[in-house]
């Protein structure tokens, strides 16, 4: 089987980097985009053979240039996302709210819109969107983020139905409590705000997960790889949790 072309948004670090590395290691051709030039440089050095391109998925013109430069895509992983404003909804800045949706929802739309014509011409393709377990549990103080991910899941289900006749499959993954630098930063800020230790806040968070576990970025990569494989050729329109069963969040 010839190498597939995989495009991972926000693929220079964190979950995106893990996904890109796994596909590359298993023989696929991988392109990542990101807005962090330094991260793109580090990713290129860490993963020989990786194509790294600067692009903001919230900008439709930048997305068009990205796809034109990278070439036809067999597998798209919409991983780009921002946290959005944190705090009570009445205190959210409208511009911060809008930016959250611009990246988390509109960015996925721009990417899907740009890659689908070539997928149709090729007779099929696979799209994997990265959501969050917080759409199940809710997360006070993070309304923009959770609402945007709900919208992403709605986009996933509807586009799966629309593109199914073209043999283009669309699914989403809900990561749980990730063992990443970003999550460690969120826990540290929560600890500082509440006057508690990082260990106490982390233990409390794990208490709302059935398996009492954090998730490694590579686990999200493995699920994305499965969804893009022939073993998942009839799986579409699904929202799949890789989260140890997130029950609730405090």
mmCIF file of C-alpha atoms in Angstrom:
data_model
loop_
_atom_site.group_PDB
_atom_site.id
_atom_site.type_symbol
_atom_site.label_atom_id
_atom_site.label_comp_id
_atom_site.label_asym_id
_atom_site.label_seq_id
_atom_site.Cartn_x
_atom_site.Cartn_y
_atom_site.Cartn_z
ATOM 1 C CA UNK A 1 0.000 0.000 0.000
ATOM 2 C CA UNK A 2 1.386 3.406 -0.936
ATOM 3 C CA UNK A 3 1.952 5.953 1.813
ATOM 4 C CA UNK A 4 -1.077 8.026 2.679
ATOM 5 C CA UNK A 5 -0.869 11.781 3.101
ATOM 6 C CA UNK A 6 -1.905 12.848 6.599
ATOM 7 C CA UNK A 7 -2.417 16.488 7.584
ATOM 8 C CA UNK A 8 -2.539 17.310 11.299
ATOM 9 C CA UNK A 9 -3.492 20.818 12.405
ATOM 10 C CA UNK A 10 -1.667 22.241 15.441
ATOM 11 C CA UNK A 11 0.678 19.298 14.979
ATOM 12 C CA UNK A 12 3.897 20.848 16.249
ATOM 13 C CA UNK A 13 3.349 20.030 19.926
ATOM 14 C CA UNK A 14 1.162 18.150 22.413
ATOM 15 C CA UNK A 15 -1.489 15.781 21.123
ATOM 16 C CA UNK A 16 -1.009 16.890 17.522
ATOM 17 C CA UNK A 17 2.714 16.142 17.654
ATOM 18 C CA UNK A 18 2.027 12.672 19.078
ATOM 19 C CA UNK A 19 -0.509 11.942 16.332
ATOM 20 C CA UNK A 20 1.848 13.160 13.605
ATOM 21 C CA UNK A 21 4.750 11.146 14.968
ATOM 22 C CA UNK A 22 2.764 7.932 15.111
ATOM 23 C CA UNK A 23 1.507 8.176 11.522
ATOM 24 C CA UNK A 24 5.004 9.096 10.314
ATOM 25 C CA UNK A 25 6.607 6.210 12.209
ATOM 26 C CA UNK A 26 4.176 3.783 10.563
ATOM 27 C CA UNK A 27 5.030 4.837 7.053
ATOM 28 C CA UNK A 28 2.635 7.635 6.149
ATOM 29 C CA UNK A 29 3.595 10.992 4.691
ATOM 30 C CA UNK A 30 2.721 13.663 7.252
ATOM 31 C CA UNK A 31 2.242 17.412 7.089
ATOM 32 C CA UNK A 32 1.574 19.518 10.169
ATOM 33 C CA UNK A 33 0.575 23.141 10.469
ATOM 34 C CA UNK A 34 0.857 25.407 13.485
ATOM 35 C CA UNK A 35 1.063 29.092 14.387
ATOM 36 C CA UNK A 36 4.130 28.614 16.610
ATOM 37 C CA UNK A 37 7.274 28.956 14.491
ATOM 38 C CA UNK A 38 9.579 27.702 17.243
ATOM 39 C CA UNK A 39 7.400 24.628 17.805
ATOM 40 C CA UNK A 40 7.366 23.929 14.075
ATOM 41 C CA UNK A 41 11.162 24.043 14.042
ATOM 42 C CA UNK A 42 11.396 21.671 17.019
ATOM 43 C CA UNK A 43 8.904 19.282 15.434
ATOM 44 C CA UNK A 44 10.858 19.221 12.175
ATOM 45 C CA UNK A 45 14.043 18.387 14.054
ATOM 46 C CA UNK A 46 12.392 15.709 16.189
ATOM 47 C CA UNK A 47 10.550 14.009 13.323
ATOM 48 C CA UNK A 48 12.727 13.687 10.211
ATOM 49 C CA UNK A 49 10.605 13.628 7.076
ATOM 50 C CA UNK A 50 7.851 15.751 8.584
ATOM 51 C CA UNK A 51 6.551 18.639 6.467
ATOM 52 C CA UNK A 52 5.911 21.621 8.743
ATOM 53 C CA UNK A 53 4.003 24.669 7.496
ATOM 54 C CA UNK A 54 2.947 27.802 9.338
ATOM 55 C CA UNK A 55 -0.796 28.387 9.049
ATOM 56 C CA UNK A 56 -3.638 29.716 11.191
ATOM 57 C CA UNK A 57 -6.676 27.508 10.536
ATOM 58 C CA UNK A 58 -8.987 30.374 11.517
ATOM 59 C CA UNK A 59 -7.883 32.167 8.335
ATOM 60 C CA UNK A 60 -9.576 30.594 5.278
ATOM 61 C CA UNK A 61 -7.002 32.091 2.900
ATOM 62 C CA UNK A 62 -4.163 30.588 4.957
ATOM 63 C CA UNK A 63 -5.924 27.209 4.873
ATOM 64 C CA UNK A 64 -6.263 27.385 1.082
ATOM 65 C CA UNK A 65 -2.525 28.116 0.797
ATOM 66 C CA UNK A 66 -1.694 25.297 3.208
ATOM 67 C CA UNK A 67 -3.640 22.683 1.264
ATOM 68 C CA UNK A 68 -2.331 23.945 -2.078
ATOM 69 C CA UNK A 69 1.228 23.688 -0.772
ATOM 70 C CA UNK A 70 0.853 20.311 0.919
ATOM 71 C CA UNK A 71 -1.103 18.617 -1.864
ATOM 72 C CA UNK A 72 -4.107 16.250 -1.762
ATOM 73 C CA UNK A 73 -4.894 14.880 1.693
ATOM 74 C CA UNK A 74 -6.045 11.328 2.446
ATOM 75 C CA UNK A 75 -6.433 11.781 6.198
ATOM 76 C CA UNK A 76 -7.198 15.069 7.965
ATOM 77 C CA UNK A 77 -6.850 15.388 11.732
ATOM 78 C CA UNK A 78 -8.462 18.596 13.000
ATOM 79 C CA UNK A 79 -6.538 18.980 16.235
ATOM 80 C CA UNK A 80 -6.189 22.781 16.404
ATOM 81 C CA UNK A 81 -7.960 24.285 19.379
ATOM 82 C CA UNK A 82 -7.692 27.114 21.892
ATOM 83 C CA UNK A 83 -8.905 27.240 25.479
ATOM 84 C CA UNK A 84 -10.979 30.379 25.068
ATOM 85 C CA UNK A 85 -11.885 32.743 27.918
ATOM 86 C CA UNK A 86 -11.832 31.310 31.425
ATOM 87 C CA UNK A 87 -14.309 32.445 34.074
ATOM 88 C CA UNK A 88 -18.004 33.139 34.469
ATOM 89 C CA UNK A 89 -19.874 33.506 31.197
ATOM 90 C CA UNK A 90 -20.926 37.038 32.129
ATOM 91 C CA UNK A 91 -17.251 38.005 32.323
ATOM 92 C CA UNK A 92 -16.194 36.464 29.002
ATOM 93 C CA UNK A 93 -14.777 38.949 26.531
ATOM 94 C CA UNK A 94 -16.729 38.736 23.241
ATOM 95 C CA UNK A 95 -13.545 38.849 21.175
ATOM 96 C CA UNK A 96 -12.012 35.974 23.150
ATOM 97 C CA UNK A 97 -15.250 34.004 22.749
ATOM 98 C CA UNK A 98 -15.265 34.652 18.998
ATOM 99 C CA UNK A 99 -11.592 33.622 18.652
ATOM 100 C CA UNK A 100 -12.349 30.319 20.415
ATOM 101 C CA UNK A 101 -15.037 29.508 17.853
ATOM 102 C CA UNK A 102 -12.880 30.829 14.997
ATOM 103 C CA UNK A 103 -10.216 28.221 15.722
ATOM 104 C CA UNK A 104 -12.143 25.321 17.252
ATOM 105 C CA UNK A 105 -15.139 25.287 14.890
ATOM 106 C CA UNK A 106 -14.535 27.541 11.905
ATOM 107 C CA UNK A 107 -10.966 26.246 11.592
ATOM 108 C CA UNK A 108 -12.234 22.676 11.275
ATOM 109 C CA UNK A 109 -14.799 23.837 8.703
ATOM 110 C CA UNK A 110 -12.139 25.649 6.656
ATOM 111 C CA UNK A 111 -9.927 22.560 6.677
ATOM 112 C CA UNK A 112 -12.729 20.156 5.751
ATOM 113 C CA UNK A 113 -13.918 22.457 2.988
ATOM 114 C CA UNK A 114 -10.402 22.650 1.556
ATOM 115 C CA UNK A 115 -9.559 18.924 1.542
ATOM 116 C CA UNK A 116 -12.897 17.361 0.551
ATOM 117 C CA UNK A 117 -12.725 18.033 -3.218
ATOM 118 C CA UNK A 118 -9.529 15.967 -3.567
ATOM 119 C CA UNK A 119 -10.953 13.246 -1.298
ATOM 120 C CA UNK A 120 -14.027 13.016 -3.515
ATOM 121 C CA UNK A 121 -11.826 12.764 -6.601
ATOM 122 C CA UNK A 122 -9.749 10.020 -4.960
ATOM 123 C CA UNK A 123 -12.826 7.992 -4.060
ATOM 124 C CA UNK A 124 -12.690 8.463 -0.309
ATOM 125 C CA UNK A 125 -10.900 9.813 2.712
ATOM 126 C CA UNK A 126 -10.913 10.085 6.483
ATOM 127 C CA UNK A 127 -11.420 13.059 8.784
ATOM 128 C CA UNK A 128 -10.789 12.886 12.539
ATOM 129 C CA UNK A 129 -11.809 15.816 14.745
ATOM 130 C CA UNK A 130 -10.395 16.232 18.253
ATOM 131 C CA UNK A 131 -13.100 17.188 20.766
ATOM 132 C CA UNK A 132 -13.021 16.864 24.579
ATOM 133 C CA UNK A 133 -14.542 14.720 27.321
ATOM 134 C CA UNK A 134 -15.811 17.993 28.817
ATOM 135 C CA UNK A 135 -18.707 17.964 26.345
ATOM 136 C CA UNK A 136 -20.072 15.055 28.394
ATOM 137 C CA UNK A 137 -19.375 16.378 31.875
ATOM 138 C CA UNK A 138 -19.619 20.124 31.507
ATOM 139 C CA UNK A 139 -16.947 22.427 32.860
ATOM 140 C CA UNK A 140 -17.999 25.621 34.675
ATOM 141 C CA UNK A 141 -15.882 28.598 33.780
ATOM 142 C CA UNK A 142 -15.071 27.201 30.335
ATOM 143 C CA UNK A 143 -18.324 27.856 28.458
ATOM 144 C CA UNK A 144 -16.700 29.005 25.211
ATOM 145 C CA UNK A 145 -14.450 25.960 25.004
ATOM 146 C CA UNK A 146 -17.183 23.430 25.789
ATOM 147 C CA UNK A 147 -19.729 25.106 23.513
ATOM 148 C CA UNK A 148 -17.224 25.203 20.639
ATOM 149 C CA UNK A 149 -16.436 21.516 21.062
ATOM 150 C CA UNK A 150 -20.164 20.706 21.115
ATOM 151 C CA UNK A 151 -20.382 22.548 17.797
ATOM 152 C CA UNK A 152 -17.428 20.525 16.492
ATOM 153 C CA UNK A 153 -19.200 17.297 17.427
ATOM 154 C CA UNK A 154 -22.352 18.489 15.662
ATOM 155 C CA UNK A 155 -20.256 19.270 12.593
ATOM 156 C CA UNK A 156 -18.729 15.794 12.818
ATOM 157 C CA UNK A 157 -22.065 14.002 12.816
ATOM 158 C CA UNK A 158 -23.645 16.098 10.098
ATOM 159 C CA UNK A 159 -20.678 16.085 7.731
ATOM 160 C CA UNK A 160 -20.352 12.315 8.214
ATOM 161 C CA UNK A 161 -23.887 11.954 6.892
ATOM 162 C CA UNK A 162 -23.261 14.390 4.053
ATOM 163 C CA UNK A 163 -19.961 12.853 2.928
ATOM 164 C CA UNK A 164 -20.781 9.202 3.525
ATOM 165 C CA UNK A 165 -21.941 8.596 -0.077
ATOM 166 C CA UNK A 166 -18.497 9.811 -1.218
ATOM 167 C CA UNK A 167 -16.804 7.224 1.044
ATOM 168 C CA UNK A 168 -15.401 9.971 3.253
ATOM 169 C CA UNK A 169 -15.594 9.002 6.914
ATOM 170 C CA UNK A 170 -15.793 11.599 9.689
ATOM 171 C CA UNK A 171 -15.377 10.814 13.394
ATOM 172 C CA UNK A 172 -14.335 12.638 16.554
ATOM 173 C CA UNK A 173 -12.226 11.682 19.560
ATOM 174 C CA UNK A 174 -12.910 12.947 23.082
ATOM 175 C CA UNK A 175 -9.594 13.051 24.977
ATOM 176 C CA UNK A 176 -9.802 12.978 28.749
ATOM 177 C CA UNK A 177 -7.412 14.263 31.444
ATOM 178 C CA UNK A 178 -4.305 14.552 29.297
ATOM 179 C CA UNK A 179 -0.774 14.125 30.604
ATOM 180 C CA UNK A 180 0.501 17.155 28.702
ATOM 181 C CA UNK A 181 2.276 20.398 29.492
ATOM 182 C CA UNK A 182 -0.918 22.317 28.737
ATOM 183 C CA UNK A 183 -2.957 20.272 31.212
ATOM 184 C CA UNK A 184 -0.265 20.572 33.861
ATOM 185 C CA UNK A 185 -0.451 24.331 33.427
ATOM 186 C CA UNK A 186 -4.239 24.306 33.867
ATOM 187 C CA UNK A 187 -3.927 22.245 37.052
ATOM 188 C CA UNK A 188 -1.234 24.562 38.409
ATOM 189 C CA UNK A 189 -3.414 27.632 37.768
ATOM 190 C CA UNK A 190 -6.416 25.949 39.401
ATOM 191 C CA UNK A 191 -4.286 25.087 42.433
ATOM 192 C CA UNK A 192 -3.027 28.643 42.751
ATOM 193 C CA UNK A 193 -6.508 30.106 42.398
ATOM 194 C CA UNK A 194 -7.940 27.816 45.086
ATOM 195 C CA UNK A 195 -5.000 27.962 47.470
ATOM 196 C CA UNK A 196 -4.500 24.199 47.319
ATOM 197 C CA UNK A 197 -1.588 22.029 46.264
ATOM 198 C CA UNK A 198 -1.189 20.768 42.696
ATOM 199 C CA UNK A 199 -1.327 17.213 44.044
ATOM 200 C CA UNK A 200 -4.669 17.852 45.749
ATOM 201 C CA UNK A 201 -6.247 19.404 42.654
ATOM 202 C CA UNK A 202 -4.958 16.609 40.431
ATOM 203 C CA UNK A 203 -6.208 13.905 42.777
ATOM 204 C CA UNK A 204 -9.629 15.554 42.877
ATOM 205 C CA UNK A 205 -9.768 15.645 39.074
ATOM 206 C CA UNK A 206 -8.803 11.979 38.821
ATOM 207 C CA UNK A 207 -11.561 11.165 41.301
ATOM 208 C CA UNK A 208 -14.104 12.016 38.609
ATOM 209 C CA UNK A 209 -12.613 9.460 36.185
ATOM 210 C CA UNK A 210 -13.688 5.831 36.534
ATOM 211 C CA UNK A 211 -10.200 4.450 35.829
ATOM 212 C CA UNK A 212 -8.506 7.178 37.913
ATOM 213 C CA UNK A 213 -6.004 7.758 35.128
ATOM 214 C CA UNK A 214 -4.463 10.423 32.961
ATOM 215 C CA UNK A 215 -4.298 9.832 29.213
ATOM 216 C CA UNK A 216 -1.065 9.838 27.246
ATOM 217 C CA UNK A 217 -0.970 11.767 23.947
ATOM 218 C CA UNK A 218 0.114 8.575 22.165
ATOM 219 C CA UNK A 219 -3.235 7.003 23.097
ATOM 220 C CA UNK A 220 -5.045 9.655 21.085
ATOM 221 C CA UNK A 221 -2.636 8.961 18.248
ATOM 222 C CA UNK A 222 -3.466 5.263 18.390
ATOM 223 C CA UNK A 223 -7.205 5.974 18.188
ATOM 224 C CA UNK A 224 -6.717 8.363 15.280
ATOM 225 C CA UNK A 225 -4.601 5.759 13.499
ATOM 226 C CA UNK A 226 -7.277 3.111 14.041
ATOM 227 C CA UNK A 227 -10.034 5.390 12.747
ATOM 228 C CA UNK A 228 -7.937 6.042 9.636
ATOM 229 C CA UNK A 229 -7.269 2.331 9.088
ATOM 230 C CA UNK A 230 -9.083 -0.207 6.952
ATOM 231 C CA UNK A 231 -10.248 -1.883 10.163
ATOM 232 C CA UNK A 232 -12.481 1.172 10.708
ATOM 233 C CA UNK A 233 -13.664 1.382 7.103
ATOM 234 C CA UNK A 234 -17.327 1.329 8.159
ATOM 235 C CA UNK A 235 -17.007 3.565 11.225
ATOM 236 C CA UNK A 236 -18.277 7.099 10.671
ATOM 237 C CA UNK A 237 -20.323 9.712 12.494
ATOM 238 C CA UNK A 238 -19.027 8.479 15.852
ATOM 239 C CA UNK A 239 -17.775 10.377 18.907
ATOM 240 C CA UNK A 240 -15.311 8.127 20.744
ATOM 241 C CA UNK A 241 -13.956 8.819 24.221
ATOM 242 C CA UNK A 242 -10.366 8.015 25.146
ATOM 243 C CA UNK A 243 -10.699 9.189 28.713
ATOM 244 C CA UNK A 244 -10.920 6.314 31.204
ATOM 245 C CA UNK A 245 -14.643 7.188 31.396
ATOM 246 C CA UNK A 246 -14.966 10.782 32.521
ATOM 247 C CA UNK A 247 -17.913 10.740 34.924
ATOM 248 C CA UNK A 248 -18.065 14.370 35.959
ATOM 249 C CA UNK A 249 -15.843 17.340 36.726
ATOM 250 C CA UNK A 250 -15.767 19.403 39.885
#
